[in-house]
CSV table of C-alpha atoms in Angstrom, one decimal:
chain,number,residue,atom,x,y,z
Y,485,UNK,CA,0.0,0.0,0.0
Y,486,UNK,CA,1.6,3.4,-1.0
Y,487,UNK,CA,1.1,6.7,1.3
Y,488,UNK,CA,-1.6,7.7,0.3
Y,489,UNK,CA,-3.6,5.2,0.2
Y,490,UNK,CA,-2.5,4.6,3.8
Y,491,UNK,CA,-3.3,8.6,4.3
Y,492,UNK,CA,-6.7,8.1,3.0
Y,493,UNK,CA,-7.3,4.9,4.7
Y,494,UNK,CA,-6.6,6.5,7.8
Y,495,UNK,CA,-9.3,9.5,7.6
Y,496,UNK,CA,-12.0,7.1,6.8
Y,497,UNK,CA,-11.2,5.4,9.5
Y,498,UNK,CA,-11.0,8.6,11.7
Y,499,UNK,CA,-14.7,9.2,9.9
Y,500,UNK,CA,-16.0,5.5,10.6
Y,501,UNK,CA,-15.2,6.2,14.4
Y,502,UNK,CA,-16.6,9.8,14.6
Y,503,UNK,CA,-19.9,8.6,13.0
Y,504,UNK,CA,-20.4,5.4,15.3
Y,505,UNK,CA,-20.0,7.8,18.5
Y,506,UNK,CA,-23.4,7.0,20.1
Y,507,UNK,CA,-25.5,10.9,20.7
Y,508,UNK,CA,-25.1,12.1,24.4
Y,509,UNK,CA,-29.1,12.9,24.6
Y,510,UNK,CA,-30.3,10.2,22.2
Y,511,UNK,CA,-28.2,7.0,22.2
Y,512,UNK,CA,-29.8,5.1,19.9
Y,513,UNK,CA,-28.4,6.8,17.1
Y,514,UNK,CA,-25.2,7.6,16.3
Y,515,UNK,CA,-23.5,11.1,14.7
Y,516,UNK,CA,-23.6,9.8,11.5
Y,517,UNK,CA,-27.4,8.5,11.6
Y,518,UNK,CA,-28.1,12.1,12.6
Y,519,UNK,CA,-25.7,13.7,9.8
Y,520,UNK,CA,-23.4,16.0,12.5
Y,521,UNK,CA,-20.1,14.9,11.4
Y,522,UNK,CA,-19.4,16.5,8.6
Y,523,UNK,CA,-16.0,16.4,7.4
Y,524,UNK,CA,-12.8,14.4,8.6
Y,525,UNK,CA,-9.1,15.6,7.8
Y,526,UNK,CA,-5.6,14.5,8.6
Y,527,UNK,CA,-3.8,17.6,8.8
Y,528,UNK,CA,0.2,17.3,10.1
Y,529,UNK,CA,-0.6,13.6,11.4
Y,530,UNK,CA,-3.6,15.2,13.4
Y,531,UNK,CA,-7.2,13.9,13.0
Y,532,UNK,CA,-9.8,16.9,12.3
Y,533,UNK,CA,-13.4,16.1,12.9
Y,534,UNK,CA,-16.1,19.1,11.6
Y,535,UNK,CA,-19.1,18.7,13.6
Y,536,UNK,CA,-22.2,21.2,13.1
Y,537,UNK,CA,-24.8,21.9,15.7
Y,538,UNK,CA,-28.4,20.5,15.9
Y,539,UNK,CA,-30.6,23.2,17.6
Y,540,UNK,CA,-28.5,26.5,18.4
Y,541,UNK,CA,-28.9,26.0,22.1
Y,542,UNK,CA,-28.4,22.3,21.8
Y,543,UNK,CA,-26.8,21.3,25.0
Y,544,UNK,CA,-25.0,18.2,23.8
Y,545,UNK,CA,-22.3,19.7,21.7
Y,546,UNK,CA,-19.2,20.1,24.6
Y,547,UNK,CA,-20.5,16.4,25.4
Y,548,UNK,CA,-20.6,15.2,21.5
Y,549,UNK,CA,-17.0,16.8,21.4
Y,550,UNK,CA,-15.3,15.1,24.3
Y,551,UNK,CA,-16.7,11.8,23.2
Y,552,UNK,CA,-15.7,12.1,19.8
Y,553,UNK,CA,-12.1,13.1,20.9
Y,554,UNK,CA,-12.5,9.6,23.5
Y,555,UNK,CA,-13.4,7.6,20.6
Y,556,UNK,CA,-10.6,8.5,18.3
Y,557,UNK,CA,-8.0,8.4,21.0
Y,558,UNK,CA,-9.9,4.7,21.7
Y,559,UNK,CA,-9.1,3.0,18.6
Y,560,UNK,CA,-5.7,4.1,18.5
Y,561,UNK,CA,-5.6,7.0,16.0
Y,562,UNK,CA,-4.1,9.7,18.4
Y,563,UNK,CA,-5.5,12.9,20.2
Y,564,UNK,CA,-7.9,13.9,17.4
Y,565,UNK,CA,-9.4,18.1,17.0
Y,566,UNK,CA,-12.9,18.5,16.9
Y,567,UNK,CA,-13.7,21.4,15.3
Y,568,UNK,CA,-17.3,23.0,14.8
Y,569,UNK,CA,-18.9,24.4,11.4
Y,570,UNK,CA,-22.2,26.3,10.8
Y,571,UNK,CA,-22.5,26.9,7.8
Y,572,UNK,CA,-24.3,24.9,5.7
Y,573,UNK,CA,-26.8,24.5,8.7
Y,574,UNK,CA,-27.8,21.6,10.2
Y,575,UNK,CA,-31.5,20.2,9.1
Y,576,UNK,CA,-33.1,17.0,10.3
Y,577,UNK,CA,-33.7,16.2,6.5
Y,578,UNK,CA,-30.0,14.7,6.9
Y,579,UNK,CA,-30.9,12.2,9.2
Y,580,UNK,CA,-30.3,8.9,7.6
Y,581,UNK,CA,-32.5,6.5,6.8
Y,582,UNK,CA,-30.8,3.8,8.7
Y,583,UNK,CA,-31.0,6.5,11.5
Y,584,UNK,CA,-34.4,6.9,11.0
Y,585,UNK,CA,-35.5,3.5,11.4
Y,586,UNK,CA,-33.7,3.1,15.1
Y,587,UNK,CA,-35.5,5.9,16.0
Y,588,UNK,CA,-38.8,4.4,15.0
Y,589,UNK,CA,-37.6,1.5,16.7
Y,590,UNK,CA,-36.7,3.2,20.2
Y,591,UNK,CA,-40.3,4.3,19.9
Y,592,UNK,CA,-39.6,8.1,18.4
Y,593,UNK,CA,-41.7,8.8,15.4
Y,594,UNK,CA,-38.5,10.6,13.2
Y,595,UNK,CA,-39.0,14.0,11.8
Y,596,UNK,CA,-41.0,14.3,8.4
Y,597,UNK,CA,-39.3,16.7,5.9
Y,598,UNK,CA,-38.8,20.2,6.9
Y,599,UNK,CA,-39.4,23.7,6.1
Y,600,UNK,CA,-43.2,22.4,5.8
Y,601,UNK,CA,-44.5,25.4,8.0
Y,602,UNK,CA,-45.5,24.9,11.7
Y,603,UNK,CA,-48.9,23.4,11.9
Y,604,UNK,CA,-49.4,22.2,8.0
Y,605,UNK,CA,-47.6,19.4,8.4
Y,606,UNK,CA,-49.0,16.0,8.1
Y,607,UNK,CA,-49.0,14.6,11.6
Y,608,UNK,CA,-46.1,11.5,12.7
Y,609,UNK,CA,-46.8,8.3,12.5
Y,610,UNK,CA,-47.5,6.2,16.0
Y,611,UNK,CA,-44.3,4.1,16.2
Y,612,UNK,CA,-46.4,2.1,18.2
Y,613,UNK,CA,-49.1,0.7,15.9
Y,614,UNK,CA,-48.4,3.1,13.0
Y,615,UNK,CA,-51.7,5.4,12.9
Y,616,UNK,CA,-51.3,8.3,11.3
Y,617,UNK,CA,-54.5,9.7,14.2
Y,618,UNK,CA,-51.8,11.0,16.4
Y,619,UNK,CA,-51.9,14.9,17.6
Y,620,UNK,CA,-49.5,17.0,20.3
Y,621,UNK,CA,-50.2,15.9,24.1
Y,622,UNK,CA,-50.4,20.0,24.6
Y,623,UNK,CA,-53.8,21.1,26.1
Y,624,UNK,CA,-54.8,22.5,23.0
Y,625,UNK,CA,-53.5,20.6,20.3
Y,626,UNK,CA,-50.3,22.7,18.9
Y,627,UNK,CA,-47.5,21.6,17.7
Y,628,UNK,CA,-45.6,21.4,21.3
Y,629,UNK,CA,-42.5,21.1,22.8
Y,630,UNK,CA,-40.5,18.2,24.5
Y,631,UNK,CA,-38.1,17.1,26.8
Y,632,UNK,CA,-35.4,18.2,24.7
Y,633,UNK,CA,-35.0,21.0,21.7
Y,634,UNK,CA,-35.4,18.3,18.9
Y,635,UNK,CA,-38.4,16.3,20.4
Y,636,UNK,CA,-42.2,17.3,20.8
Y,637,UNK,CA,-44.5,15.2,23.2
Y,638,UNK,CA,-47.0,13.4,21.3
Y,639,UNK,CA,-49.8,11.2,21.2
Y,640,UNK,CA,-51.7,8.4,19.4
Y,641,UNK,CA,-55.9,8.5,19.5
Y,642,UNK,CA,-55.5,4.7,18.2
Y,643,UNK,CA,-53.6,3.0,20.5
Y,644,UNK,CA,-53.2,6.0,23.0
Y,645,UNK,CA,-49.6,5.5,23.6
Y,646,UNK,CA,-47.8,8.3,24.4
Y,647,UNK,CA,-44.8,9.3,22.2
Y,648,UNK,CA,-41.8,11.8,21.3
Y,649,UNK,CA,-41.8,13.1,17.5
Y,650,UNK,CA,-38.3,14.0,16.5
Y,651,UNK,CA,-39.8,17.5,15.4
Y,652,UNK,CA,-38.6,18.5,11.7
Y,653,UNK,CA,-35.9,21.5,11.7
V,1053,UNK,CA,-23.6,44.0,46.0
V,1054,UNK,CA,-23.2,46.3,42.6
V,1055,UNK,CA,-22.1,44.9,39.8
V,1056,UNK,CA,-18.9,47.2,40.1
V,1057,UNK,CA,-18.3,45.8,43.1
V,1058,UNK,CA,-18.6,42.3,41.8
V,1059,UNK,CA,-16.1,43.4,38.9
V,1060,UNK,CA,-13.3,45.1,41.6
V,1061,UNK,CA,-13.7,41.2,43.5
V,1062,UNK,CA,-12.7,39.5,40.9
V,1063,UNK,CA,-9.4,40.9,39.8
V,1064,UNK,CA,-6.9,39.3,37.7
V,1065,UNK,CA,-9.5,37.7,35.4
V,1066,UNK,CA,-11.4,39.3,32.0
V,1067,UNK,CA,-13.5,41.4,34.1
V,1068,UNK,CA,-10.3,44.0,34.5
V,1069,UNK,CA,-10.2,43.7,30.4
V,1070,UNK,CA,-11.6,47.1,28.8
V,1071,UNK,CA,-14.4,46.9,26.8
V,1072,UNK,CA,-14.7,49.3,24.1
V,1073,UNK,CA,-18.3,49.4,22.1
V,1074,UNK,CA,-17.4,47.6,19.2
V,1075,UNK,CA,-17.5,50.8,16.0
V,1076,UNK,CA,-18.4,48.5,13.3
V,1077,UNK,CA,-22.1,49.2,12.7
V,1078,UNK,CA,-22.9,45.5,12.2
V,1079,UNK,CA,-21.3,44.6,14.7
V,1080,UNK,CA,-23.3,46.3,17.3
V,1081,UNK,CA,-26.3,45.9,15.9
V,1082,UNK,CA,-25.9,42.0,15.8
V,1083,UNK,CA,-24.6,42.8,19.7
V,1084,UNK,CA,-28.1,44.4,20.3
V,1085,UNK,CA,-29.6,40.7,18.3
V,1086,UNK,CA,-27.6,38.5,21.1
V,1087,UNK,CA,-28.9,41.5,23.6
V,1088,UNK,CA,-32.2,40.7,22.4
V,1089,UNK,CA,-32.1,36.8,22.7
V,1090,UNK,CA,-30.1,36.7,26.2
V,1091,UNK,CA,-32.4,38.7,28.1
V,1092,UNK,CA,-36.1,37.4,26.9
V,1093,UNK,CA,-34.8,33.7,27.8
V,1094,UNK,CA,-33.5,35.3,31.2
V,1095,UNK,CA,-37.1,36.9,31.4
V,1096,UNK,CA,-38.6,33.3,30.5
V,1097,UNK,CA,-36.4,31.3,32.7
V,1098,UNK,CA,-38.2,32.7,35.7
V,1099,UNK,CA,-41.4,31.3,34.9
V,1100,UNK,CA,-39.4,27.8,34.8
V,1101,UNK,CA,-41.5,25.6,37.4
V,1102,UNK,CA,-44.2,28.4,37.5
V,1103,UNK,CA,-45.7,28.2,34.3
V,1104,UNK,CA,-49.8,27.5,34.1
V,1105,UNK,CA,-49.2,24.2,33.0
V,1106,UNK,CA,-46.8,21.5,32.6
V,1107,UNK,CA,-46.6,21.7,28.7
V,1108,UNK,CA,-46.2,25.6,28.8
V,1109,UNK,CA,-43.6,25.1,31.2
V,1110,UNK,CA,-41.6,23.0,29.0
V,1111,UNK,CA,-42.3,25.2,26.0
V,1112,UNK,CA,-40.8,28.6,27.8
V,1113,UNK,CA,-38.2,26.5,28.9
V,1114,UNK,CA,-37.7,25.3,25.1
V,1115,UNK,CA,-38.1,28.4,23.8
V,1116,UNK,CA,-35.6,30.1,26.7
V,1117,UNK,CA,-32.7,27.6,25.6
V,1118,UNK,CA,-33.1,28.2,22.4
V,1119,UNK,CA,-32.7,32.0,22.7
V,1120,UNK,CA,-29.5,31.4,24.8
V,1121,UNK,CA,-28.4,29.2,21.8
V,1122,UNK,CA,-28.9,32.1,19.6
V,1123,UNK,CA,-27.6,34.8,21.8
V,1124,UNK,CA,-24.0,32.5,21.6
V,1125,UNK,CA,-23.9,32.2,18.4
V,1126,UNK,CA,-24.1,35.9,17.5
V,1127,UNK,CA,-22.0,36.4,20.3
V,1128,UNK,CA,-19.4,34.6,18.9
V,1129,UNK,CA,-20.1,35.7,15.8
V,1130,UNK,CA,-19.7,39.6,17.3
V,1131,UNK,CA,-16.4,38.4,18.7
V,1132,UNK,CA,-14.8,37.9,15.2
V,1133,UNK,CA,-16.2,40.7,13.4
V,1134,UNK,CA,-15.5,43.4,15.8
V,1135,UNK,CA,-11.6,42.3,15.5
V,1136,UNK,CA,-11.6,42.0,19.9
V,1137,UNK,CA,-11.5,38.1,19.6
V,1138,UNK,CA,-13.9,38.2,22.4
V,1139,UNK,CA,-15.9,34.9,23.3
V,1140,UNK,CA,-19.7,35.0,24.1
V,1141,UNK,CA,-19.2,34.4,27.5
V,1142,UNK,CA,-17.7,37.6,27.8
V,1143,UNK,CA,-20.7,39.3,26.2
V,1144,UNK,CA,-23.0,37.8,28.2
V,1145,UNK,CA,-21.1,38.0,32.1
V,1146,UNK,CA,-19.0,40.8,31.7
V,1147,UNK,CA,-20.7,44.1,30.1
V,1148,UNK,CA,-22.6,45.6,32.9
V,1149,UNK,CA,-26.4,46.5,32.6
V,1150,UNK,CA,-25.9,49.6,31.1
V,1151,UNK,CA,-24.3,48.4,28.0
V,1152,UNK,CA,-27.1,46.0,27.0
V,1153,UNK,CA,-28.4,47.1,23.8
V,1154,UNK,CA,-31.7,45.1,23.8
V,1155,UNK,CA,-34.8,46.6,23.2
V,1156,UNK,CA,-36.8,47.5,26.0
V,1157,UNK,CA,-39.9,44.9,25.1
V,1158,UNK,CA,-37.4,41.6,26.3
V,1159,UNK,CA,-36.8,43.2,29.8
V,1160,UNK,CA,-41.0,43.5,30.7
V,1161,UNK,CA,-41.9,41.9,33.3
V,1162,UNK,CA,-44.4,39.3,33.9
V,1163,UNK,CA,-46.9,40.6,35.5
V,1164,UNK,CA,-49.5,38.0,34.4
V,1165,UNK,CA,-49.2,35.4,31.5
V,1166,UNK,CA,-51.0,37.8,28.8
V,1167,UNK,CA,-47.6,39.7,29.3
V,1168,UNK,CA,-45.4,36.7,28.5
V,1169,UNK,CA,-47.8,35.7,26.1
V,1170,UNK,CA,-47.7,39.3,23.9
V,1171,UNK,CA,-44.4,39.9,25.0
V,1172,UNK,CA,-43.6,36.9,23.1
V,1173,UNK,CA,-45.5,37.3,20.2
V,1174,UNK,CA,-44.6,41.0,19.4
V,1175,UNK,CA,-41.0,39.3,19.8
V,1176,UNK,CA,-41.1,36.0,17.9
V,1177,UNK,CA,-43.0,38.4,14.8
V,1178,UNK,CA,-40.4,40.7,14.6
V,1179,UNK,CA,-37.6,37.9,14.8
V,1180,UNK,CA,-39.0,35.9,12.0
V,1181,UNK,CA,-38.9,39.1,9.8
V,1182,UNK,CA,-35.3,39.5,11.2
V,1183,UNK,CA,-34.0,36.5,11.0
V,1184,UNK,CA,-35.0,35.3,7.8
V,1185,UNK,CA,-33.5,38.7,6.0
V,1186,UNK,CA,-30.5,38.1,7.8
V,1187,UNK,CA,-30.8,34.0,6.0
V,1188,UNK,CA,-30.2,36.2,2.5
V,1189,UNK,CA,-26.7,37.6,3.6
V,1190,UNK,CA,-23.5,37.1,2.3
V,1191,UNK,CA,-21.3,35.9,5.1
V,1192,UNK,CA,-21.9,32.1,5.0
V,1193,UNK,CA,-21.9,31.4,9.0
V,1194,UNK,CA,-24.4,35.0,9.6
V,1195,UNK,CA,-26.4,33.5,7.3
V,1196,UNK,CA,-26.4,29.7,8.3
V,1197,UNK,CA,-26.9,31.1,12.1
V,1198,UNK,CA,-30.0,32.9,10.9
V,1199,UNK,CA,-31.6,29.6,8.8
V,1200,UNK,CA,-31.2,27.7,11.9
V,1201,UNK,CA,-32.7,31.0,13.9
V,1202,UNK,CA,-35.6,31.5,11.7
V,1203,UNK,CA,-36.7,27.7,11.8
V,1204,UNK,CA,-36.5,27.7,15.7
V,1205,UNK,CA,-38.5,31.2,16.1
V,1206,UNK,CA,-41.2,30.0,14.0
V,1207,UNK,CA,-42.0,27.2,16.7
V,1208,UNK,CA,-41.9,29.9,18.7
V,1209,UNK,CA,-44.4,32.2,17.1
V,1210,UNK,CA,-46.9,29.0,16.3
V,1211,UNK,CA,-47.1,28.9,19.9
V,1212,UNK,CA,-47.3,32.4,20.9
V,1213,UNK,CA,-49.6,33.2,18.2
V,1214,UNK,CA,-51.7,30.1,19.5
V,1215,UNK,CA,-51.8,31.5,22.5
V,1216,UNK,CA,-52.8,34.9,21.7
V,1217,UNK,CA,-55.7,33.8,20.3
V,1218,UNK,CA,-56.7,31.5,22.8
V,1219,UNK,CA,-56.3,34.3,25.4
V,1220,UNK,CA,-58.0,37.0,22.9
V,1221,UNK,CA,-61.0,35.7,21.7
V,1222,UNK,CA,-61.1,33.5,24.7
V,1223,UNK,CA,-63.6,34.5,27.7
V,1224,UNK,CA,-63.9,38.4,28.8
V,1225,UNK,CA,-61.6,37.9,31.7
V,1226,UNK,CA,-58.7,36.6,29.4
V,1227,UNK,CA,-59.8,38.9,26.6
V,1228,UNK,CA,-59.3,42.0,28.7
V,1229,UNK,CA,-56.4,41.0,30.4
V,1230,UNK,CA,-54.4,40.5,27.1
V,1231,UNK,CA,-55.8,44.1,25.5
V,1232,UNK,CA,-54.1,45.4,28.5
V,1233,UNK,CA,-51.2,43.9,28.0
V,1234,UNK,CA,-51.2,44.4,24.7
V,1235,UNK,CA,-51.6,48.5,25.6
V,1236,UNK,CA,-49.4,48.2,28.4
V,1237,UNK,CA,-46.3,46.9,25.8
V,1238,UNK,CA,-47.4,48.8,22.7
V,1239,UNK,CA,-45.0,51.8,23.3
V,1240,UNK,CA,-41.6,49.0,23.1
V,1241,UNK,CA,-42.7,47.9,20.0
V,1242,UNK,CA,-40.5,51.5,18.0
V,1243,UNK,CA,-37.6,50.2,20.1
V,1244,UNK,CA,-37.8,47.2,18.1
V,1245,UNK,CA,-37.4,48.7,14.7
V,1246,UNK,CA,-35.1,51.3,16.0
V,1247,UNK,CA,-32.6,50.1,18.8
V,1248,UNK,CA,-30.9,53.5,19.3
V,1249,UNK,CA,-28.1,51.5,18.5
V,1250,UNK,CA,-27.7,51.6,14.5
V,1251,UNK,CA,-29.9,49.9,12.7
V,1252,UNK,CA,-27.2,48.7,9.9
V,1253,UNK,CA,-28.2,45.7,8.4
V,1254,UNK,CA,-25.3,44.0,5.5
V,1255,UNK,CA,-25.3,46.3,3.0
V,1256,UNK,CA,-26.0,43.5,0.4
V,1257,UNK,CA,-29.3,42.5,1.7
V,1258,UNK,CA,-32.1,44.1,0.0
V,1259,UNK,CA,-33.8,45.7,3.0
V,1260,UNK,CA,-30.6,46.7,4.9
V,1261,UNK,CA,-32.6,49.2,7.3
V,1262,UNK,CA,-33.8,47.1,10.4
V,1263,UNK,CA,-36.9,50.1,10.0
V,1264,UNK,CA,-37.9,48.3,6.6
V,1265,UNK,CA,-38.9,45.4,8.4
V,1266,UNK,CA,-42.0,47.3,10.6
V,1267,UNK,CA,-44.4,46.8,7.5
V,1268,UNK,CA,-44.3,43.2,7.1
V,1269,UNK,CA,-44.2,43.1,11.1
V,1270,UNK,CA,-47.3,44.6,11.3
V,1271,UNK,CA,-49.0,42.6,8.6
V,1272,UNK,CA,-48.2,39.7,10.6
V,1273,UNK,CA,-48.9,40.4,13.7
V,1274,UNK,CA,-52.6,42.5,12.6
V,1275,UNK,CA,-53.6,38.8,11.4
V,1276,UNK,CA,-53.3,37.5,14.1
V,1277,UNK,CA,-54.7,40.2,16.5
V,1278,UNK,CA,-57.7,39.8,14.1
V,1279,UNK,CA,-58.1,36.4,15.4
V,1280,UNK,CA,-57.9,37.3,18.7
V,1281,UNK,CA,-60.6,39.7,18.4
V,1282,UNK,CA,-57.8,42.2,19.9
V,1283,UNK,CA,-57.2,46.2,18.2
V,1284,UNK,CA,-53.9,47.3,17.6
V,1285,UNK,CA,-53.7,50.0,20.7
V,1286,UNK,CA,-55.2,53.4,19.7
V,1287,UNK,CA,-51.9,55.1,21.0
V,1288,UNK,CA,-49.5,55.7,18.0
V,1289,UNK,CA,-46.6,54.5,19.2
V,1290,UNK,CA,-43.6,56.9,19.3
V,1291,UNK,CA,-39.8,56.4,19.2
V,1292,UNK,CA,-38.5,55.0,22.6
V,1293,UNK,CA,-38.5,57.1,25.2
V,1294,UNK,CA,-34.9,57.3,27.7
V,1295,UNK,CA,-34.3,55.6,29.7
V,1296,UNK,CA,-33.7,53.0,27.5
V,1297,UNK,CA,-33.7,50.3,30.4
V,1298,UNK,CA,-36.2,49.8,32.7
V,1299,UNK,CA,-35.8,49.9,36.8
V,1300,UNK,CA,-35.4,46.2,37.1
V,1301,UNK,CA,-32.9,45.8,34.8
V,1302,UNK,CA,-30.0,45.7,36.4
V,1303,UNK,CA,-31.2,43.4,38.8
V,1304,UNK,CA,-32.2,40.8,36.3
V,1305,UNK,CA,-28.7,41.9,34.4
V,1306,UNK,CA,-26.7,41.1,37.9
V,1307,UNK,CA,-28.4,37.4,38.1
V,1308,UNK,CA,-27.5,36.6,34.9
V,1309,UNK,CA,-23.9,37.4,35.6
V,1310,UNK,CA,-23.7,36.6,39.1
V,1311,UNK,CA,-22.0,33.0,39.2
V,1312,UNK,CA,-19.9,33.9,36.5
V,1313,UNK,CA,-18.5,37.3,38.0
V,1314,UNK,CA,-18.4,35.5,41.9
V,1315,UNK,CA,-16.5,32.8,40.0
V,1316,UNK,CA,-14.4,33.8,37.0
V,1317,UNK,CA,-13.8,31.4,34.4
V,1318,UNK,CA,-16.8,29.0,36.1
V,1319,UNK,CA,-17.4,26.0,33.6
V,1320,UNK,CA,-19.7,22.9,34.2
């Protein structure tokens, strides 16, 4: 194997691990199910990780960097720099699909597309028994707000469970 | 204790660091848009725990982190533009009450939950006009801030907007409570287009007077009132009056900083 394709092996593998870190507030996906990491580098034998913020006042980020550095320094590939980007922004329509279905499968409905306006939008799926008769738990029916920035409290008028809707950003 | 007296405690830290107003015109008026943010989520974090019920609760709280969110981000933002390197902590802990630039509305009180309710409304209208100019703009991170910023406000103005008309064109009780408020507020609303403190937007934007955006404010929010069976106040409301802070201010300015400036440098 020549240099570089040692040098490139070794930033996908710096990527592989970044993506696979588990989220602080929502461990059933990882950073790379919910499209954060966005760019690895090896600059002067140092690993770079890009991450971009969720929600502006997302809490998680000094978290998501400490255990992306832990993770890197983990599987051997040195002290890594985590460093943060805004621009593009962030939008749940980056959420894979693979990350999509372990949300469903933890029992979050996952965001339907964005930039639909507040209130127009179709309402989630139950992730219990998959009725689409499902409204906000808020007293009077608007789109509400959850236990964290991303999540709204919702629930189903089929089955009656109660759920979180990752809300579309 | 005074803030001064705070800042004379703490010596050998960034407090003793001078801060000169940044000059750049965008600059400080994105300084007044963190100014803005900061203080309405330090106005809504008091009604955490307190809040009618437990969903509203968890919306100001929602809506409060959010804002603190934004208010760092322009911070930062502020820090790099206006050359000083400063961080947003140093924004937010270590400028003393009198060199907020907010406008006034953010710093009412809450005297009963019609004044959150059309404090918040008023607010969330204007920063959806804001915000999505500022999405046009040419700097790539001012402008990825404010996509992010306008997607967040507008869960805020669903619910505030909600709200208003629930409490409007609800039952006389609420109905007159919220036209009061509603009059009691109506003379910040200038302050919002105005800010005393340059109203510069990018010169590349097409609107890039913060003045422009009153018109499509007040066709937004007149829709709304009109579904809340409420009237715009009868007083024309004039250019904001001195002070520009309200007596309270300070006080609500020294909480805020008051960990930070008893302990320098305090991280979680």
């Amino acid at each position: 194997m020549n240099q570089l394709d040692t040098h490139v092996q070794r930033v996908a593998t710096v990527s592989h691990v970044a993506a696979e870190v588990p989220d602080p507030e929502l461990v059933v996906v990882t950073l790379g199910d919910l499209g954060i990491v966005r760019r690895t580098a090896i600059i002067e034998d140092v690993p770079h990780v890009m991450i971009t913020p969720t929600y502006s006042g997302c809490p998680a980020m000094a978290e998501i960097s400490r255990s992306i550095i832990d993770a890197v320094r983990a599987a051997g590939l040195g002290e890594c720099v985590v460093g943060v980007e805004l621009a593009p922004p962030w939008t749940t329509d980056w959420i894979t699909d693979r990350g999509r279905q372990r949300l469903h499968a933890a029992g979050i409905a996952p965001p339907s597309p964005a930039g639909i306006p507040v209130g127009l939008a179709t309402p989630p799926r139950c992730p219990r028994c998959g009725s689409l008769l499902t409204r906000p738990t808020s007293r009077f029916g608007e789109m509400g707000f959850g236990a964290t920035l991303c999540k709204a409290n919702y629930q189903c008028q089929q089955c009656h469970e109660i759920f979180e809707y990752f809300k579309p950003l | 204790m005074t803030s001064d007296a705070i800042v004379t405690a703490s010596s050998r830290t960034t407090a003793t660091r001078p801060f000169p107003n940044p000059d750049l015109a965008l600059a400080r008026f994105l300084l007044a848009q963190g100014d803005r943010a900061l203080v309405l989520a330090q106005r809504l974090g008091h009604l955490v725990t307190r809040a009618p019920d437990m969903q509203d609760d968890l919306a100001i709280a929602n809506m409060a982190i959010d804002l603190i969110g934004q208010s760092t981000l322009i911070y930062a933002h502020v820090g790099e533009i206006d050359g000083t390197g400063r961080t947003a902590d140093d924004y937010a802990y270590w400028r003393d009450a009198d060199q907020f630039l907010n406008p006034r509305l953010v710093e009412r009180p809450d005297v009963d939950f019609a004044h959150t309710i059309v404090r918040q409304f008023l607010h969330d209208a204007y920063a959806v006009e804001l915000w999505s100019e500022l999405t046009k703009c040419a700097e790539p991170d001012l402008a990825a801030i404010a996509q992010k910023a306008v997607r967040e406000t507008q869960y805020h103005l669903h619910y505030s907007s909600n709200w208003l008309i629930r409490l409007g064109a609800g039952i006389k009780a609420s109905h007159a409570r919220t036209a009061a408020a509603l009059e009691a507020l109506w003379p910040d609303v200038p302050g919002l287009f105005s800010q005393t403190t340059g109203a510069s937007l990018p010169p590349e934007l097409k609107t890039t007077d913060v003045r422009a955006l009153q018109q499509p404010w007040a066709k937004r929010v007149q829709r709304v009132f009109d579904a809340a069976t409420l009237s715009r106040p009868p007083v024309e409301a004039v250019a904001q009056p001195e002070p520009r802070h309200l007596d309270g201010f300070e006080q609500l300015i020294n909480e805020l900083q008051e960990l930070q400036r008893g302990n320098p440098g305090a991280l979680w």
